Amino acid sequence: MFAVHLMAFYFSKLKEDQIKKVDRFLYHMRLSDETLLDIMARFQAEMQKGLGKDTNPTASVKMLPTFVRAIPDGSENGEFLSLDLGGSKFRVLKVQVSEEGKRNVQMESQFYPTPNEIIRGNGSELFDYIADCLADFMKTRGLKHKKFPLGLTFSFPCRQTKLEEGILLSWTKKFKARGVQDTDVVSCLTKAMKKHKDIDVDILTLVNDTVGTMMTCAYDDPYCEVGVIIGTGTNACYMEDMSNIDLVEGDEGRMCINTEWGAFGDDGTLEDIRTEFDREIDLGSLNPGKQLFEKMISGLYLGELVRIVLLKMAKAGLLFGGKKSSALHTKGKIETRHVAAMEKYKEGLANTREILTDLGLEPSEADCIAVQHVCTIVSFRSANLCAAALAAILTRLRENKKLERLRTTVGMDGTLYKIHPQYPKRLHKVVRRLVPNCDVRFLLSESGSTKGAAMVTAVASRVQAQRKQIDKVLALFQLTREQLMDVQGKMRREFEYGLKRDTHLMATVKMLPTYVCGMPDGTEKGKFLALDLGGTNFRVLLVKIRSGRRSVRMYNKIFAIPLEIMQGTGEELFDHIVQCIADFLDYMGLKGVQLPLGFTFSFPCRQTSIDKGTLIEWTKGFKATDCEGEDVVDMLREAIKRRNEFDLDIVAVVNDTVGTMMTCGHEDPNCEIGLIAGTGSNMCYMEEMRNIELVEGDEGKMCINTEWGGFGDNGCIDDIRTQYDEKVDEGSLNPGKQRYEKMTSGMYLGEIVRQILIDLTKQGLLFRGQISERLRTRGIFETKFLSQIESDRLALLQVRSILQQLGLDSTCEDSIVVKEVCGAVSRRAAQLYGAGLAAVVEKKREDQGLEYLKITVGVDGTLYKLHPHFSRILQETVKELAPRCDVTLMLSEDGSGKGAALITAVAKRLQQAQKEN
Ligand code: BG6
Ligand code: BG6
Ligand code: GLC
Ligand code: GLC
């Protein structure tokens, strides 16, 4: 009995002495809670640095956005292939995620070796090898000849701009294949897979193992928002608020950040913590100076740390009686699994003895106790350091959520964590001590990171399928060069039909003579009134033209025309116009002054003289009764009479295209075309009299108002009209009419966009499949909104806020799609304009028998003026389709009122000349 006690006493004394000895020797490796809190604070600062746009380039903790935005919601399904590369083992897997609701995942996998000559050889050989393994896996499991989406778990730091791409920043751990750094590993692997003609795989996602682990665990526990690996390497990821991620556009929701915490300290921040052993490990590693935090923690280095410590202690005569063995001198002889075995509860000491003996040493009892304690200190430090960094992440999560207490789950994986008997317990305990206000559940990822990677791939593959559907819709709006040339040709034919007496009546492009026969010559002068009706605004103007200097002064007032007047009776409409004129005259102090008036009336009118114009039919948003077939000048005169307050001398009725051409022609005599890209779409140009069969005489030129908006009303461009164009047409005031206008002008582009959005929403591709009341509202996308949404200067967030202003509650993804839809619709419009314009300039060039035509086009309209890309695309298209014409687009700054006044001036002069004769 006494002997037993004595033995026990002797043993505990021995143990105490050894522990004291080791503690003294490894003093620097024992970290107090105070130090850990300090490290935690440093890591918090590092995270902040990595997240900031300006600070990220110099941050050692890279905080890489992963483009994984949501944790699994159980709706994922499908069959996926997976590769898991970068941990201690390389695996190929097939994952089957079952139908909604059941949450059932089945996996088949196979390990493949990763020999050093492959992982440290040539990059292309590495990827060839991976592709070979994949092909082998597919072959042995009969998976060839079926297309599979693939998720790649690639456990190295990669900079991603999307899920299916990752630029390798640097190799870490055991890998060092040449020529891969700074390249996209997804394309490297895709290229290698192409060599296997018999397999068809589409890499949809690249995820870090931490991300895969988090997602694996989140599949079972939705609270999981952190993933930690303590294996060959160490790292963590967590869900960060988008508003804190400077490097990715958008503010909504969260995104998973791969911290790459292994590089913590690479800028020197941990020098006070690092020991001589750490420095030695680093010097002997594949990446000296890099991953300094990882090298104090992870499995690849832990055994080696112990070996270096033991060697030093032996050298100092503190172990093995000062004897060393050659194995103890050999790098890599002690591995993490040895450390784990030596720290086992019961067998630990026996294991230690065995391991040391295997290393060619002859350990005493005291040596074994000491070595075991060395292991404890080294692995405890590892757990402590992980705990400090993890505590920083948890604190960040808690603060992001503005919570007093955080309840969360951390997904864990990695061999060190899994096989070391004490590691998990120690880690958990320290974390809970460092962040007492977090209730943390640690969840071991039983099935590795692949299940999670498959979840990400499932979501990506759903997104990809949706993308295809969206692209299919957008493709309807993409016109080929041939299609545009076809439009140009047909437009040209319509011009000819419209001009010829025999075919005029059946022509959809009416080619209306305007009785405007010349361009301003600078001699025009006088004071004129002008009305400008039919565009976005109704305006009354006073225009003072001074001769010679081509200078014009204008005063104008904008009046609203209420919808009920636009679509009421003709009498009401014209009474309203006269009321506005009266207000204007009052306002200008001009009552009683009789001035000549030019009436810009932007609708198709059949004219027999400059001051007569019979409205053929309303277009755009007007539909007042009893006007079609009537002379609008007469109607205006009658309304003035009805009011019986003042008299006006209505000298000219002018289409807005003609007014615009004249406005620009006043400055540039080469301007022989007028173009409106506004509420409506139309073009006029100077035509040779000899070509105009409807008007007597062959001399000189006359302006033709083409009314090209009606182009296609006979179905000739139905091949490029989409179901959305048809819907817009059906909902318009003039179904079946103005088909070209409805594909090109401001009043309709927004409507086309709205129809597409409704359809995409119905297909579940937008707005979470919910069609809101707002989206059902006709006319919500005015030209100005369309133009704003498409502005390049606008961040996604601003697009979203415009949509929100419109009452459309969109996510960032929605906003991207809406912007693309707007782009496709407006691009087609600009191209169609280009085709129409190409038709007219080519005609003019040919008519004049010129090799090369130089011409100016006066342009007006809100679409042209506000849209960020319209004029560029228009210009490009004309250049492409009419290469022998040098077309200058000249913006009409002063509206068509000035032109109308100029026309009035000329007409007045002619009137007077006639009277005098
Ligand atoms: C595995 C995961 O379980 O753990 C891998 O599937 C991961 O993706 C690995 O890289 C990390 O641990 P270790 O110890 O293998 O590096
Ligand atoms: C204005 C002209 O500048 O542009 C009007 O003065 C013309 O005559 C209008 O109708 C066309 O653009 P929108 O966008 O107002 O229809
Ligand atoms: C290394 C890698 C990192 C990975 C970790 C765990 O730190 O750089 O990407 O997550 O090892 O495998
Ligand atoms: C409509 C009108 C046309 C006008 C154009 C631009 O197409 O019919 O006359 O020029 O809109 O406002």
Short mmCIF file of N, CA and C and ligand atoms in Angstrom, two decimals, residues 83-91 93 111 153-155 173-174 207-210 212-213 216 228-234 298-300 412-418 445-451, ligand 1:
data_model
loop_
_atom_site.label_atom_id
_atom_site.label_comp_id
_atom_site.label_asym_id
_atom_site.label_seq_id
_atom_site.Cartn_x
_atom_site.Cartn_y
_atom_site.Cartn_z
N LEU A 83 -15.95 17.98 -57.18
CA LEU A 83 -14.53 17.66 -56.96
C LEU A 83 -14.16 18.35 -55.66
N ASP A 84 -13.34 17.71 -54.89
CA ASP A 84 -12.95 18.27 -53.61
C ASP A 84 -11.42 18.23 -53.55
N LEU A 85 -10.82 19.35 -53.86
CA LEU A 85 -9.37 19.38 -53.98
C LEU A 85 -8.76 20.41 -53.05
N GLY A 86 -7.72 19.99 -52.33
CA GLY A 86 -6.99 20.97 -51.52
C GLY A 86 -6.87 20.58 -50.06
N GLY A 87 -7.72 19.67 -49.61
CA GLY A 87 -7.58 19.17 -48.25
C GLY A 87 -6.60 18.01 -48.25
N SER A 88 -6.67 17.20 -47.21
CA SER A 88 -5.70 16.11 -47.16
C SER A 88 -6.00 15.06 -48.22
N LYS A 89 -7.25 15.03 -48.68
CA LYS A 89 -7.59 14.01 -49.68
C LYS A 89 -8.33 14.63 -50.85
N PHE A 90 -8.06 14.05 -52.02
CA PHE A 90 -8.74 14.51 -53.23
C PHE A 90 -9.84 13.52 -53.56
N ARG A 91 -11.05 14.05 -53.73
CA ARG A 91 -12.19 13.18 -53.97
C ARG A 91 -12.98 13.61 -55.19
N LEU A 93 -16.92 13.13 -56.54
CA LEU A 93 -18.21 12.68 -55.99
C LEU A 93 -19.37 12.90 -56.93
N PHE A 111 -11.84 8.38 -53.66
CA PHE A 111 -10.61 9.14 -53.40
C PHE A 111 -9.60 8.86 -54.50
N THR A 153 -14.91 22.16 -55.28
CA THR A 153 -14.41 22.68 -54.02
C THR A 153 -12.91 22.80 -54.18
N PHE A 154 -12.45 24.00 -54.10
CA PHE A 154 -11.04 24.27 -54.37
C PHE A 154 -10.54 25.07 -53.18
N SER A 155 -9.72 24.41 -52.35
CA SER A 155 -9.44 24.99 -51.03
C SER A 155 -8.17 25.83 -51.00
N LYS A 173 -0.49 25.59 -48.40
CA LYS A 173 -0.34 24.20 -47.95
C LYS A 173 0.68 23.43 -48.80
N LYS A 174 0.26 22.25 -49.31
CA LYS A 174 1.25 21.41 -49.99
C LYS A 174 1.34 21.64 -51.50
N VAL A 207 -16.12 26.74 -55.04
CA VAL A 207 -16.26 27.16 -53.65
C VAL A 207 -15.05 26.75 -52.84
N ASN A 208 -14.76 27.54 -51.88
CA ASN A 208 -13.71 27.21 -50.93
C ASN A 208 -14.26 26.13 -49.99
N ASP A 209 -13.37 25.35 -49.38
CA ASP A 209 -13.86 24.28 -48.50
C ASP A 209 -14.60 24.82 -47.28
N THR A 210 -14.21 26.01 -46.83
CA THR A 210 -14.93 26.59 -45.69
C THR A 210 -16.38 26.84 -46.08
N GLY A 212 -18.06 25.37 -48.53
CA GLY A 212 -18.74 24.09 -48.68
C GLY A 212 -19.17 23.54 -47.32
N THR A 213 -18.28 23.69 -46.35
CA THR A 213 -18.57 23.19 -45.00
C THR A 213 -19.74 23.94 -44.38
N THR A 216 -22.84 22.80 -46.10
CA THR A 216 -23.20 21.43 -45.70
C THR A 216 -23.95 21.47 -44.37
N VAL A 228 -15.71 26.70 -40.57
CA VAL A 228 -14.30 26.74 -40.15
C VAL A 228 -13.62 25.43 -40.53
N ILE A 229 -12.43 25.52 -41.09
CA ILE A 229 -11.63 24.33 -41.37
C ILE A 229 -10.40 24.37 -40.48
N ILE A 230 -10.20 23.27 -39.75
CA ILE A 230 -8.92 23.11 -39.05
C ILE A 230 -8.41 21.74 -39.47
N GLY A 231 -7.75 21.76 -40.60
CA GLY A 231 -7.27 20.51 -41.18
C GLY A 231 -5.84 20.71 -41.63
N THR A 232 -5.56 20.28 -42.86
CA THR A 232 -4.23 20.52 -43.43
C THR A 232 -3.91 22.01 -43.32
N GLY A 233 -4.90 22.80 -43.71
CA GLY A 233 -4.79 24.25 -43.55
C GLY A 233 -5.85 24.71 -42.58
N THR A 234 -5.91 26.03 -42.37
CA THR A 234 -7.02 26.53 -41.56
C THR A 234 -7.58 27.79 -42.18
N SER A 298 -2.41 24.84 -38.19
CA SER A 298 -3.05 23.74 -38.90
C SER A 298 -2.25 22.45 -38.93
N GLY A 299 -2.94 21.42 -39.33
CA GLY A 299 -2.44 20.06 -39.31
C GLY A 299 -1.14 19.85 -40.07
N LEU A 300 -0.99 20.58 -41.16
CA LEU A 300 0.22 20.39 -41.95
C LEU A 300 1.48 20.77 -41.16
N MET A 412 -18.04 22.89 -38.78
CA MET A 412 -16.62 22.59 -38.57
C MET A 412 -16.18 21.40 -39.42
N ASP A 413 -14.96 21.46 -39.89
CA ASP A 413 -14.38 20.30 -40.57
C ASP A 413 -12.86 20.40 -40.51
N GLY A 414 -12.21 19.33 -40.95
CA GLY A 414 -10.75 19.31 -40.97
C GLY A 414 -10.22 18.21 -40.07
N THR A 415 -9.17 17.52 -40.52
CA THR A 415 -8.69 16.37 -39.75
C THR A 415 -8.20 16.71 -38.37
N LEU A 416 -7.54 17.84 -38.21
CA LEU A 416 -7.04 18.15 -36.87
C LEU A 416 -8.21 18.22 -35.88
N TYR A 417 -9.23 18.94 -36.30
CA TYR A 417 -10.41 19.08 -35.45
C TYR A 417 -11.09 17.73 -35.23
N LYS A 418 -11.07 16.91 -36.26
CA LYS A 418 -11.81 15.65 -36.17
C LYS A 418 -11.07 14.56 -35.41
N SER A 445 -19.19 18.84 -39.77
CA SER A 445 -19.68 18.47 -41.08
C SER A 445 -19.30 17.02 -41.33
N GLU A 446 -20.29 16.15 -41.24
CA GLU A 446 -19.99 14.73 -41.37
C GLU A 446 -19.64 14.37 -42.80
N SER A 447 -20.25 15.09 -43.72
CA SER A 447 -20.07 14.66 -45.11
C SER A 447 -19.14 15.57 -45.90
N GLY A 448 -18.22 16.23 -45.20
CA GLY A 448 -17.25 17.05 -45.90
C GLY A 448 -17.90 18.29 -46.48
N SER A 449 -17.21 18.91 -47.40
CA SER A 449 -17.73 20.17 -47.90
C SER A 449 -18.57 19.97 -49.17
N THR A 450 -18.57 18.76 -49.68
CA THR A 450 -19.18 18.53 -50.98
C THR A 450 -20.68 18.69 -51.00
N LYS A 451 -21.31 18.24 -49.95
CA LYS A 451 -22.76 18.36 -49.90
C LYS A 451 -23.13 19.85 -50.06
C1 BG6 B 1 -12.95 17.68 -45.88
C2 BG6 B 1 -13.64 18.55 -46.89
O1 BG6 B 1 -13.88 17.03 -45.11
O2 BG6 B 1 -12.15 18.49 -45.08
C3 BG6 B 1 -12.59 19.26 -47.69
O3 BG6 B 1 -14.50 17.82 -47.71
C4 BG6 B 1 -11.69 20.03 -46.81
O4 BG6 B 1 -13.21 20.12 -48.62
C5 BG6 B 1 -11.12 19.15 -45.77
O5 BG6 B 1 -10.69 20.66 -47.55
C6 BG6 B 1 -10.26 19.91 -44.79
O6 BG6 B 1 -9.61 19.06 -43.93
P1 BG6 B 1 -8.24 18.36 -44.25
O7 BG6 B 1 -7.79 17.94 -42.97
O8 BG6 B 1 -8.55 17.27 -45.19
O9 BG6 B 1 -7.37 19.42 -44.86
#
